[in-house]
Short mmCIF file of N, CA and C in Angstrom, two decimals:
data_model
loop_
_atom_site.label_atom_id
_atom_site.label_comp_id
_atom_site.label_asym_id
_atom_site.label_seq_id
_atom_site.Cartn_x
_atom_site.Cartn_y
_atom_site.Cartn_z
N MET A 1 28.99 -55.12 0.34
CA MET A 1 29.62 -54.82 -0.94
C MET A 1 30.37 -56.07 -1.41
N ASP A 2 30.37 -56.28 -2.68
CA ASP A 2 31.07 -57.39 -3.29
C ASP A 2 32.56 -57.32 -2.95
N TRP A 3 33.15 -58.42 -2.52
CA TRP A 3 34.55 -58.42 -2.07
C TRP A 3 35.51 -58.08 -3.20
N MET A 4 35.17 -58.41 -4.44
CA MET A 4 36.05 -58.08 -5.56
C MET A 4 36.08 -56.57 -5.79
N LEU A 5 34.91 -55.93 -5.69
CA LEU A 5 34.85 -54.48 -5.85
C LEU A 5 35.60 -53.80 -4.70
N GLU A 6 35.42 -54.33 -3.51
CA GLU A 6 36.12 -53.76 -2.35
C GLU A 6 37.64 -53.87 -2.53
N GLY A 7 38.10 -55.00 -3.01
CA GLY A 7 39.52 -55.17 -3.28
C GLY A 7 40.02 -54.20 -4.33
N LEU A 8 39.21 -53.97 -5.36
CA LEU A 8 39.57 -53.02 -6.40
C LEU A 8 39.65 -51.61 -5.84
N LEU A 9 38.64 -51.22 -5.05
CA LEU A 9 38.63 -49.88 -4.48
C LEU A 9 39.80 -49.67 -3.52
N GLN A 10 40.17 -50.70 -2.79
CA GLN A 10 41.29 -50.58 -1.86
C GLN A 10 42.63 -50.71 -2.58
N GLY A 11 42.61 -51.20 -3.80
CA GLY A 11 43.83 -51.32 -4.58
C GLY A 11 44.73 -52.48 -4.17
N THR A 12 44.22 -53.40 -3.39
CA THR A 12 45.07 -54.48 -2.87
C THR A 12 45.60 -55.38 -3.98
N GLN A 13 44.74 -55.76 -4.89
CA GLN A 13 45.18 -56.64 -5.98
C GLN A 13 46.17 -55.91 -6.89
N PHE A 14 45.87 -54.65 -7.19
CA PHE A 14 46.77 -53.87 -8.04
C PHE A 14 48.13 -53.71 -7.37
N GLN A 15 48.14 -53.40 -6.07
CA GLN A 15 49.41 -53.22 -5.35
C GLN A 15 50.22 -54.51 -5.34
N LYS A 16 49.57 -55.62 -5.16
CA LYS A 16 50.25 -56.92 -5.18
C LYS A 16 50.91 -57.14 -6.55
N PHE A 17 50.16 -56.89 -7.60
CA PHE A 17 50.64 -57.03 -8.97
C PHE A 17 51.80 -56.06 -9.24
N TYR A 18 51.61 -54.80 -8.86
CA TYR A 18 52.61 -53.75 -9.05
C TYR A 18 53.90 -54.10 -8.30
N ASN A 19 53.78 -54.52 -7.06
CA ASN A 19 54.97 -54.85 -6.26
C ASN A 19 55.76 -55.99 -6.89
N ARG A 20 55.07 -56.98 -7.43
CA ARG A 20 55.78 -58.09 -8.10
C ARG A 20 56.49 -57.60 -9.36
N ARG A 21 55.83 -56.72 -10.10
CA ARG A 21 56.40 -56.25 -11.36
C ARG A 21 57.62 -55.34 -11.16
N ILE A 22 57.66 -54.58 -10.08
CA ILE A 22 58.77 -53.65 -9.88
C ILE A 22 59.94 -54.25 -9.09
N GLU A 23 59.80 -55.48 -8.63
CA GLU A 23 60.83 -56.09 -7.78
C GLU A 23 62.21 -56.09 -8.44
N ASP A 24 62.30 -56.50 -9.70
CA ASP A 24 63.59 -56.53 -10.39
C ASP A 24 64.19 -55.13 -10.50
N MET A 25 63.35 -54.16 -10.81
CA MET A 25 63.80 -52.77 -10.94
C MET A 25 64.30 -52.24 -9.58
N ARG A 26 63.60 -52.60 -8.54
CA ARG A 26 64.01 -52.16 -7.20
C ARG A 26 65.41 -52.69 -6.88
N ARG A 27 65.63 -53.95 -7.18
CA ARG A 27 66.95 -54.54 -6.90
C ARG A 27 68.03 -53.93 -7.80
N GLU A 28 67.73 -53.79 -9.09
CA GLU A 28 68.71 -53.28 -10.04
C GLU A 28 69.19 -51.87 -9.67
N TYR A 29 68.27 -51.01 -9.26
CA TYR A 29 68.62 -49.61 -8.96
C TYR A 29 68.72 -49.32 -7.46
N ASP A 30 68.59 -50.35 -6.63
CA ASP A 30 68.64 -50.18 -5.18
C ASP A 30 67.64 -49.11 -4.72
N LEU A 31 66.39 -49.31 -5.13
CA LEU A 31 65.32 -48.37 -4.80
C LEU A 31 64.25 -49.06 -3.97
N ARG A 32 63.53 -48.29 -3.21
CA ARG A 32 62.36 -48.78 -2.49
C ARG A 32 61.14 -48.40 -3.30
N LYS A 33 60.02 -49.00 -2.96
CA LYS A 33 58.78 -48.71 -3.68
C LYS A 33 58.45 -47.22 -3.60
N VAL A 34 58.62 -46.62 -2.44
CA VAL A 34 58.34 -45.20 -2.27
C VAL A 34 59.22 -44.37 -3.22
N ASP A 35 60.47 -44.77 -3.41
CA ASP A 35 61.37 -44.05 -4.32
C ASP A 35 60.84 -44.10 -5.75
N ILE A 36 60.44 -45.28 -6.17
CA ILE A 36 59.92 -45.45 -7.53
C ILE A 36 58.67 -44.62 -7.72
N ASP A 37 57.78 -44.64 -6.74
CA ASP A 37 56.54 -43.87 -6.84
C ASP A 37 56.82 -42.37 -6.88
N ILE A 38 57.76 -41.91 -6.08
CA ILE A 38 58.10 -40.48 -6.07
C ILE A 38 58.76 -40.07 -7.38
N LEU A 39 59.67 -40.89 -7.89
CA LEU A 39 60.28 -40.58 -9.19
C LEU A 39 59.22 -40.46 -10.28
N TYR A 40 58.30 -41.40 -10.29
CA TYR A 40 57.24 -41.37 -11.31
C TYR A 40 56.37 -40.12 -11.14
N PHE A 41 56.03 -39.79 -9.89
CA PHE A 41 55.24 -38.59 -9.64
C PHE A 41 55.98 -37.35 -10.14
N LEU A 42 57.26 -37.22 -9.82
CA LEU A 42 58.03 -36.05 -10.23
C LEU A 42 58.11 -35.94 -11.75
N PHE A 43 58.22 -37.06 -12.41
CA PHE A 43 58.28 -37.08 -13.87
C PHE A 43 56.97 -36.58 -14.48
N LYS A 44 55.84 -36.95 -13.87
CA LYS A 44 54.53 -36.61 -14.41
C LYS A 44 54.00 -35.26 -13.91
N SER A 45 54.57 -34.71 -12.84
CA SER A 45 53.95 -33.60 -12.13
C SER A 45 54.25 -32.21 -12.67
N GLY A 46 55.24 -32.09 -13.54
CA GLY A 46 55.57 -30.76 -14.05
C GLY A 46 56.14 -29.88 -12.95
N GLU A 47 55.53 -28.72 -12.76
CA GLU A 47 56.04 -27.78 -11.76
C GLU A 47 55.58 -28.09 -10.34
N ARG A 48 54.72 -29.06 -10.19
CA ARG A 48 54.29 -29.49 -8.84
C ARG A 48 55.31 -30.52 -8.34
N ASN A 49 56.47 -30.02 -7.97
CA ASN A 49 57.59 -30.90 -7.68
C ASN A 49 58.28 -30.60 -6.35
N THR A 50 57.52 -30.17 -5.38
CA THR A 50 58.07 -29.90 -4.05
C THR A 50 57.73 -31.06 -3.12
N PRO A 51 58.44 -31.17 -2.01
CA PRO A 51 58.06 -32.20 -1.04
C PRO A 51 56.60 -32.06 -0.59
N LYS A 52 56.10 -30.84 -0.47
CA LYS A 52 54.70 -30.63 -0.10
C LYS A 52 53.77 -31.18 -1.17
N ASP A 53 54.10 -30.99 -2.44
CA ASP A 53 53.29 -31.54 -3.52
C ASP A 53 53.22 -33.07 -3.42
N ILE A 54 54.35 -33.69 -3.10
CA ILE A 54 54.38 -35.14 -2.93
C ILE A 54 53.52 -35.52 -1.73
N SER A 55 53.65 -34.78 -0.66
CA SER A 55 52.88 -35.04 0.56
C SER A 55 51.38 -34.89 0.33
N ASP A 56 51.00 -33.95 -0.52
CA ASP A 56 49.58 -33.71 -0.81
C ASP A 56 48.89 -34.91 -1.45
N LEU A 57 49.66 -35.84 -1.99
CA LEU A 57 49.08 -37.05 -2.57
C LEU A 57 48.47 -37.95 -1.49
N ASN A 58 48.93 -37.75 -0.25
CA ASN A 58 48.48 -38.56 0.88
C ASN A 58 48.82 -40.04 0.70
N LEU A 59 49.88 -40.33 -0.04
CA LEU A 59 50.32 -41.71 -0.22
C LEU A 59 51.45 -42.07 0.75
N PHE A 60 52.20 -41.05 1.15
CA PHE A 60 53.36 -41.27 2.00
C PHE A 60 53.36 -40.24 3.12
N ASN A 61 53.92 -40.62 4.26
CA ASN A 61 54.04 -39.62 5.32
C ASN A 61 55.31 -38.79 5.08
N LYS A 62 55.41 -37.67 5.77
CA LYS A 62 56.52 -36.75 5.53
C LYS A 62 57.87 -37.39 5.83
N GLY A 63 57.91 -38.27 6.82
CA GLY A 63 59.16 -38.96 7.14
C GLY A 63 59.64 -39.84 6.00
N HIS A 64 58.72 -40.60 5.39
CA HIS A 64 59.09 -41.45 4.26
C HIS A 64 59.56 -40.61 3.08
N ILE A 65 58.87 -39.49 2.85
CA ILE A 65 59.25 -38.61 1.73
C ILE A 65 60.65 -38.05 1.96
N SER A 66 60.90 -37.57 3.16
CA SER A 66 62.21 -37.00 3.49
C SER A 66 63.32 -38.04 3.36
N GLN A 67 63.10 -39.24 3.87
CA GLN A 67 64.09 -40.30 3.76
C GLN A 67 64.34 -40.67 2.30
N SER A 68 63.27 -40.77 1.54
CA SER A 68 63.38 -41.13 0.13
C SER A 68 64.16 -40.07 -0.64
N ILE A 69 63.84 -38.80 -0.39
CA ILE A 69 64.54 -37.71 -1.08
C ILE A 69 66.03 -37.75 -0.73
N GLY A 70 66.35 -37.95 0.53
CA GLY A 70 67.75 -38.03 0.93
C GLY A 70 68.47 -39.19 0.27
N ARG A 71 67.81 -40.33 0.24
CA ARG A 71 68.39 -41.54 -0.37
C ARG A 71 68.63 -41.30 -1.87
N MET A 72 67.64 -40.73 -2.55
CA MET A 72 67.77 -40.54 -4.00
C MET A 72 68.76 -39.42 -4.35
N GLU A 73 68.90 -38.44 -3.46
CA GLU A 73 69.94 -37.41 -3.68
C GLU A 73 71.32 -38.05 -3.61
N SER A 74 71.52 -38.93 -2.64
CA SER A 74 72.83 -39.58 -2.51
C SER A 74 73.11 -40.52 -3.68
N GLN A 75 72.05 -41.03 -4.31
CA GLN A 75 72.21 -41.89 -5.50
C GLN A 75 72.31 -41.07 -6.78
N ARG A 76 72.23 -39.77 -6.65
CA ARG A 76 72.30 -38.83 -7.78
C ARG A 76 71.17 -39.03 -8.78
N LEU A 77 69.99 -39.33 -8.23
CA LEU A 77 68.80 -39.45 -9.07
C LEU A 77 68.01 -38.14 -9.09
N ILE A 78 68.13 -37.38 -8.03
CA ILE A 78 67.42 -36.10 -7.92
C ILE A 78 68.35 -35.05 -7.31
N TYR A 79 67.95 -33.79 -7.47
CA TYR A 79 68.63 -32.69 -6.80
C TYR A 79 67.59 -31.62 -6.50
N ALA A 80 67.90 -30.80 -5.51
CA ALA A 80 66.95 -29.77 -5.08
C ALA A 80 67.39 -28.41 -5.60
N VAL A 81 66.39 -27.62 -5.99
CA VAL A 81 66.61 -26.25 -6.44
C VAL A 81 65.72 -25.34 -5.61
N GLN A 82 66.31 -24.29 -5.06
CA GLN A 82 65.54 -23.37 -4.23
C GLN A 82 64.61 -22.52 -5.10
N ASP A 83 63.38 -22.35 -4.62
CA ASP A 83 62.39 -21.53 -5.32
C ASP A 83 62.86 -20.07 -5.31
N GLN A 84 62.72 -19.39 -6.43
CA GLN A 84 63.16 -18.00 -6.54
C GLN A 84 62.31 -17.03 -5.73
N SER A 85 61.01 -17.32 -5.63
CA SER A 85 60.12 -16.38 -4.93
C SER A 85 59.91 -16.74 -3.46
N ASP A 86 60.12 -17.99 -3.09
CA ASP A 86 59.95 -18.43 -1.70
C ASP A 86 61.16 -19.27 -1.33
N ARG A 87 62.12 -18.66 -0.66
CA ARG A 87 63.39 -19.31 -0.37
C ARG A 87 63.25 -20.51 0.56
N ARG A 88 62.10 -20.66 1.23
CA ARG A 88 61.87 -21.82 2.09
C ARG A 88 61.48 -23.05 1.26
N CYS A 89 61.07 -22.85 0.04
CA CYS A 89 60.54 -23.91 -0.82
C CYS A 89 61.64 -24.48 -1.72
N MET A 90 61.70 -25.81 -1.78
CA MET A 90 62.67 -26.49 -2.64
C MET A 90 61.93 -27.29 -3.71
N HIS A 91 62.39 -27.18 -4.94
CA HIS A 91 61.86 -27.97 -6.04
C HIS A 91 62.78 -29.16 -6.25
N ILE A 92 62.18 -30.32 -6.40
CA ILE A 92 62.95 -31.56 -6.60
C ILE A 92 63.01 -31.86 -8.09
N MET A 93 64.21 -31.94 -8.60
CA MET A 93 64.42 -32.15 -10.03
C MET A 93 65.04 -33.52 -10.28
N LEU A 94 64.70 -34.09 -11.42
CA LEU A 94 65.24 -35.39 -11.82
C LEU A 94 66.55 -35.20 -12.58
N THR A 95 67.51 -36.08 -12.32
CA THR A 95 68.74 -36.09 -13.11
C THR A 95 68.48 -36.94 -14.36
N ASP A 96 69.44 -36.90 -15.28
CA ASP A 96 69.32 -37.73 -16.49
C ASP A 96 69.24 -39.21 -16.13
N LYS A 97 69.99 -39.60 -15.11
CA LYS A 97 69.96 -40.99 -14.64
C LYS A 97 68.55 -41.36 -14.18
N ALA A 98 67.89 -40.46 -13.47
CA ALA A 98 66.53 -40.71 -12.99
C ALA A 98 65.55 -40.80 -14.15
N VAL A 99 65.75 -39.98 -15.16
CA VAL A 99 64.85 -40.02 -16.33
C VAL A 99 64.91 -41.39 -16.99
N GLU A 100 66.10 -41.98 -17.06
CA GLU A 100 66.24 -43.33 -17.61
C GLU A 100 65.45 -44.34 -16.77
N VAL A 101 65.54 -44.21 -15.46
CA VAL A 101 64.79 -45.11 -14.57
C VAL A 101 63.29 -44.92 -14.78
N VAL A 102 62.86 -43.67 -14.87
CA VAL A 102 61.43 -43.38 -15.03
C VAL A 102 60.92 -43.89 -16.38
N GLU A 103 61.74 -43.84 -17.39
CA GLU A 103 61.33 -44.39 -18.69
C GLU A 103 61.05 -45.89 -18.55
N GLU A 104 61.87 -46.59 -17.76
CA GLU A 104 61.62 -48.02 -17.51
C GLU A 104 60.34 -48.20 -16.70
N ILE A 105 60.15 -47.35 -15.70
CA ILE A 105 58.93 -47.41 -14.89
C ILE A 105 57.71 -47.20 -15.77
N THR A 106 57.79 -46.24 -16.67
CA THR A 106 56.67 -45.93 -17.57
C THR A 106 56.34 -47.12 -18.47
N LYS A 107 57.37 -47.75 -19.02
CA LYS A 107 57.16 -48.95 -19.85
C LYS A 107 56.50 -50.06 -19.04
N LEU A 108 57.00 -50.26 -17.83
CA LEU A 108 56.46 -51.29 -16.95
C LEU A 108 54.99 -51.02 -16.64
N ARG A 109 54.67 -49.77 -16.31
CA ARG A 109 53.29 -49.42 -15.99
C ARG A 109 52.38 -49.61 -17.22
N LYS A 110 52.88 -49.27 -18.40
CA LYS A 110 52.08 -49.48 -19.61
C LYS A 110 51.81 -50.97 -19.82
N GLN A 111 52.83 -51.79 -19.63
CA GLN A 111 52.65 -53.24 -19.75
C GLN A 111 51.61 -53.73 -18.74
N MET A 112 51.67 -53.21 -17.52
CA MET A 112 50.71 -53.61 -16.49
C MET A 112 49.29 -53.22 -16.91
N TYR A 113 49.14 -51.99 -17.38
CA TYR A 113 47.80 -51.54 -17.78
C TYR A 113 47.28 -52.35 -18.96
N ASP A 114 48.17 -52.70 -19.88
CA ASP A 114 47.75 -53.54 -21.01
C ASP A 114 47.24 -54.89 -20.50
N ILE A 115 47.90 -55.43 -19.48
CA ILE A 115 47.49 -56.72 -18.92
C ILE A 115 46.16 -56.59 -18.19
N ILE A 116 46.05 -55.61 -17.30
CA ILE A 116 44.84 -55.54 -16.47
C ILE A 116 43.62 -55.02 -17.24
N LEU A 117 43.86 -54.33 -18.36
CA LEU A 117 42.73 -53.83 -19.15
C LEU A 117 42.49 -54.68 -20.40
N ASN A 118 43.13 -55.82 -20.47
CA ASN A 118 42.94 -56.73 -21.59
C ASN A 118 41.46 -57.12 -21.69
N GLY A 119 40.89 -56.96 -22.86
CA GLY A 119 39.49 -57.33 -23.07
C GLY A 119 38.50 -56.26 -22.63
N VAL A 120 38.97 -55.16 -22.08
CA VAL A 120 38.09 -54.07 -21.67
C VAL A 120 37.97 -53.11 -22.85
N THR A 121 36.76 -52.88 -23.30
CA THR A 121 36.54 -52.02 -24.46
C THR A 121 36.84 -50.57 -24.10
N GLN A 122 37.00 -49.75 -25.12
CA GLN A 122 37.24 -48.32 -24.90
C GLN A 122 36.07 -47.69 -24.16
N GLU A 123 34.86 -48.10 -24.51
CA GLU A 123 33.68 -47.57 -23.82
C GLU A 123 33.72 -47.94 -22.33
N GLU A 124 34.10 -49.17 -22.02
CA GLU A 124 34.20 -49.60 -20.62
C GLU A 124 35.33 -48.85 -19.89
N ARG A 125 36.43 -48.59 -20.60
CA ARG A 125 37.53 -47.82 -20.02
C ARG A 125 37.08 -46.40 -19.69
N ASP A 126 36.30 -45.81 -20.59
CA ASP A 126 35.79 -44.46 -20.36
C ASP A 126 34.88 -44.42 -19.13
N VAL A 127 34.03 -45.43 -18.99
CA VAL A 127 33.13 -45.50 -17.83
C VAL A 127 33.95 -45.70 -16.56
N LEU A 128 34.95 -46.58 -16.62
CA LEU A 128 35.81 -46.82 -15.47
C LEU A 128 36.51 -45.53 -15.04
N LEU A 129 37.01 -44.77 -15.98
CA LEU A 129 37.67 -43.50 -15.68
C LEU A 129 36.69 -42.51 -15.05
N GLN A 130 35.50 -42.42 -15.62
CA GLN A 130 34.48 -41.51 -15.10
C GLN A 130 34.09 -41.89 -13.67
N VAL A 131 33.87 -43.17 -13.42
CA VAL A 131 33.49 -43.63 -12.09
C VAL A 131 34.63 -43.43 -11.10
N SER A 132 35.87 -43.72 -11.52
CA SER A 132 37.00 -43.57 -10.60
C SER A 132 37.20 -42.11 -10.22
N ARG A 133 36.97 -41.20 -11.14
CA ARG A 133 37.07 -39.76 -10.81
C ARG A 133 36.03 -39.37 -9.77
N LYS A 134 34.81 -39.88 -9.94
CA LYS A 134 33.76 -39.58 -8.96
C LYS A 134 34.09 -40.16 -7.59
N VAL A 135 34.57 -41.41 -7.57
CA VAL A 135 34.93 -42.05 -6.30
C VAL A 135 36.06 -41.27 -5.62
N ASN A 136 37.08 -40.89 -6.39
CA ASN A 136 38.19 -40.12 -5.82
C ASN A 136 37.71 -38.78 -5.27
N GLU A 137 36.82 -38.13 -5.98
CA GLU A 137 36.28 -36.85 -5.50
C GLU A 137 35.49 -37.05 -4.22
N ASN A 138 34.70 -38.11 -4.15
CA ASN A 138 33.96 -38.41 -2.93
C ASN A 138 34.90 -38.65 -1.75
N ILE A 139 35.98 -39.36 -1.99
CA ILE A 139 36.97 -39.62 -0.94
C ILE A 139 37.62 -38.32 -0.48
N LYS A 140 38.01 -37.49 -1.45
CA LYS A 140 38.60 -36.19 -1.11
C LYS A 140 37.66 -35.36 -0.25
N GLN A 141 36.40 -35.31 -0.64
CA GLN A 141 35.42 -34.54 0.12
C GLN A 141 35.24 -35.13 1.51
N ALA A 142 35.19 -36.45 1.62
CA ALA A 142 35.02 -37.08 2.92
C ALA A 142 36.23 -36.80 3.82
N LEU A 143 37.41 -36.81 3.26
CA LEU A 143 38.61 -36.51 4.04
C LEU A 143 38.61 -35.05 4.48
N GLY A 144 38.13 -34.18 3.62
CA GLY A 144 38.06 -32.76 3.94
C GLY A 144 37.05 -32.44 5.02
N HIS A 145 36.05 -33.29 5.18
CA HIS A 145 35.00 -33.07 6.16
C HIS A 145 35.24 -33.80 7.47
N GLN A 146 36.38 -34.51 7.54
CA GLN A 146 36.68 -35.21 8.79
C GLN A 146 37.00 -34.22 9.89
N THR A 147 36.64 -34.60 11.10
CA THR A 147 36.97 -33.73 12.23
C THR A 147 37.99 -34.38 13.12
#
């Protein structure tokens, strides 16, 4: 396989770019990358806002999620609300302070996408989206069939 495609599929170049772009934000708000990613997920996820929902992304292990949630609770970026129907389940909610941080994250991500998709036509973007959905589905199925 072409090494550039492999790098794209593994996300190494994107992660390198993303990590450089969020460095100032990490320092300003005393956040780790996992914190920023979880805040962004919670902002976009709607009612899928439990630690299990975060874990289902398979991006972080449960220990990292737990540490991040504890850290962000102490920073008053998030708070937990007990589920009304399942008292064992906690929903993680963003504070107003966190929403301000996420708005910055969203702007940063848009700037990044504008940079990396510069010169890519809408038709090419549509094909990229279609192919990435198929690749992600194949990965999900392969993970589900692992023994």
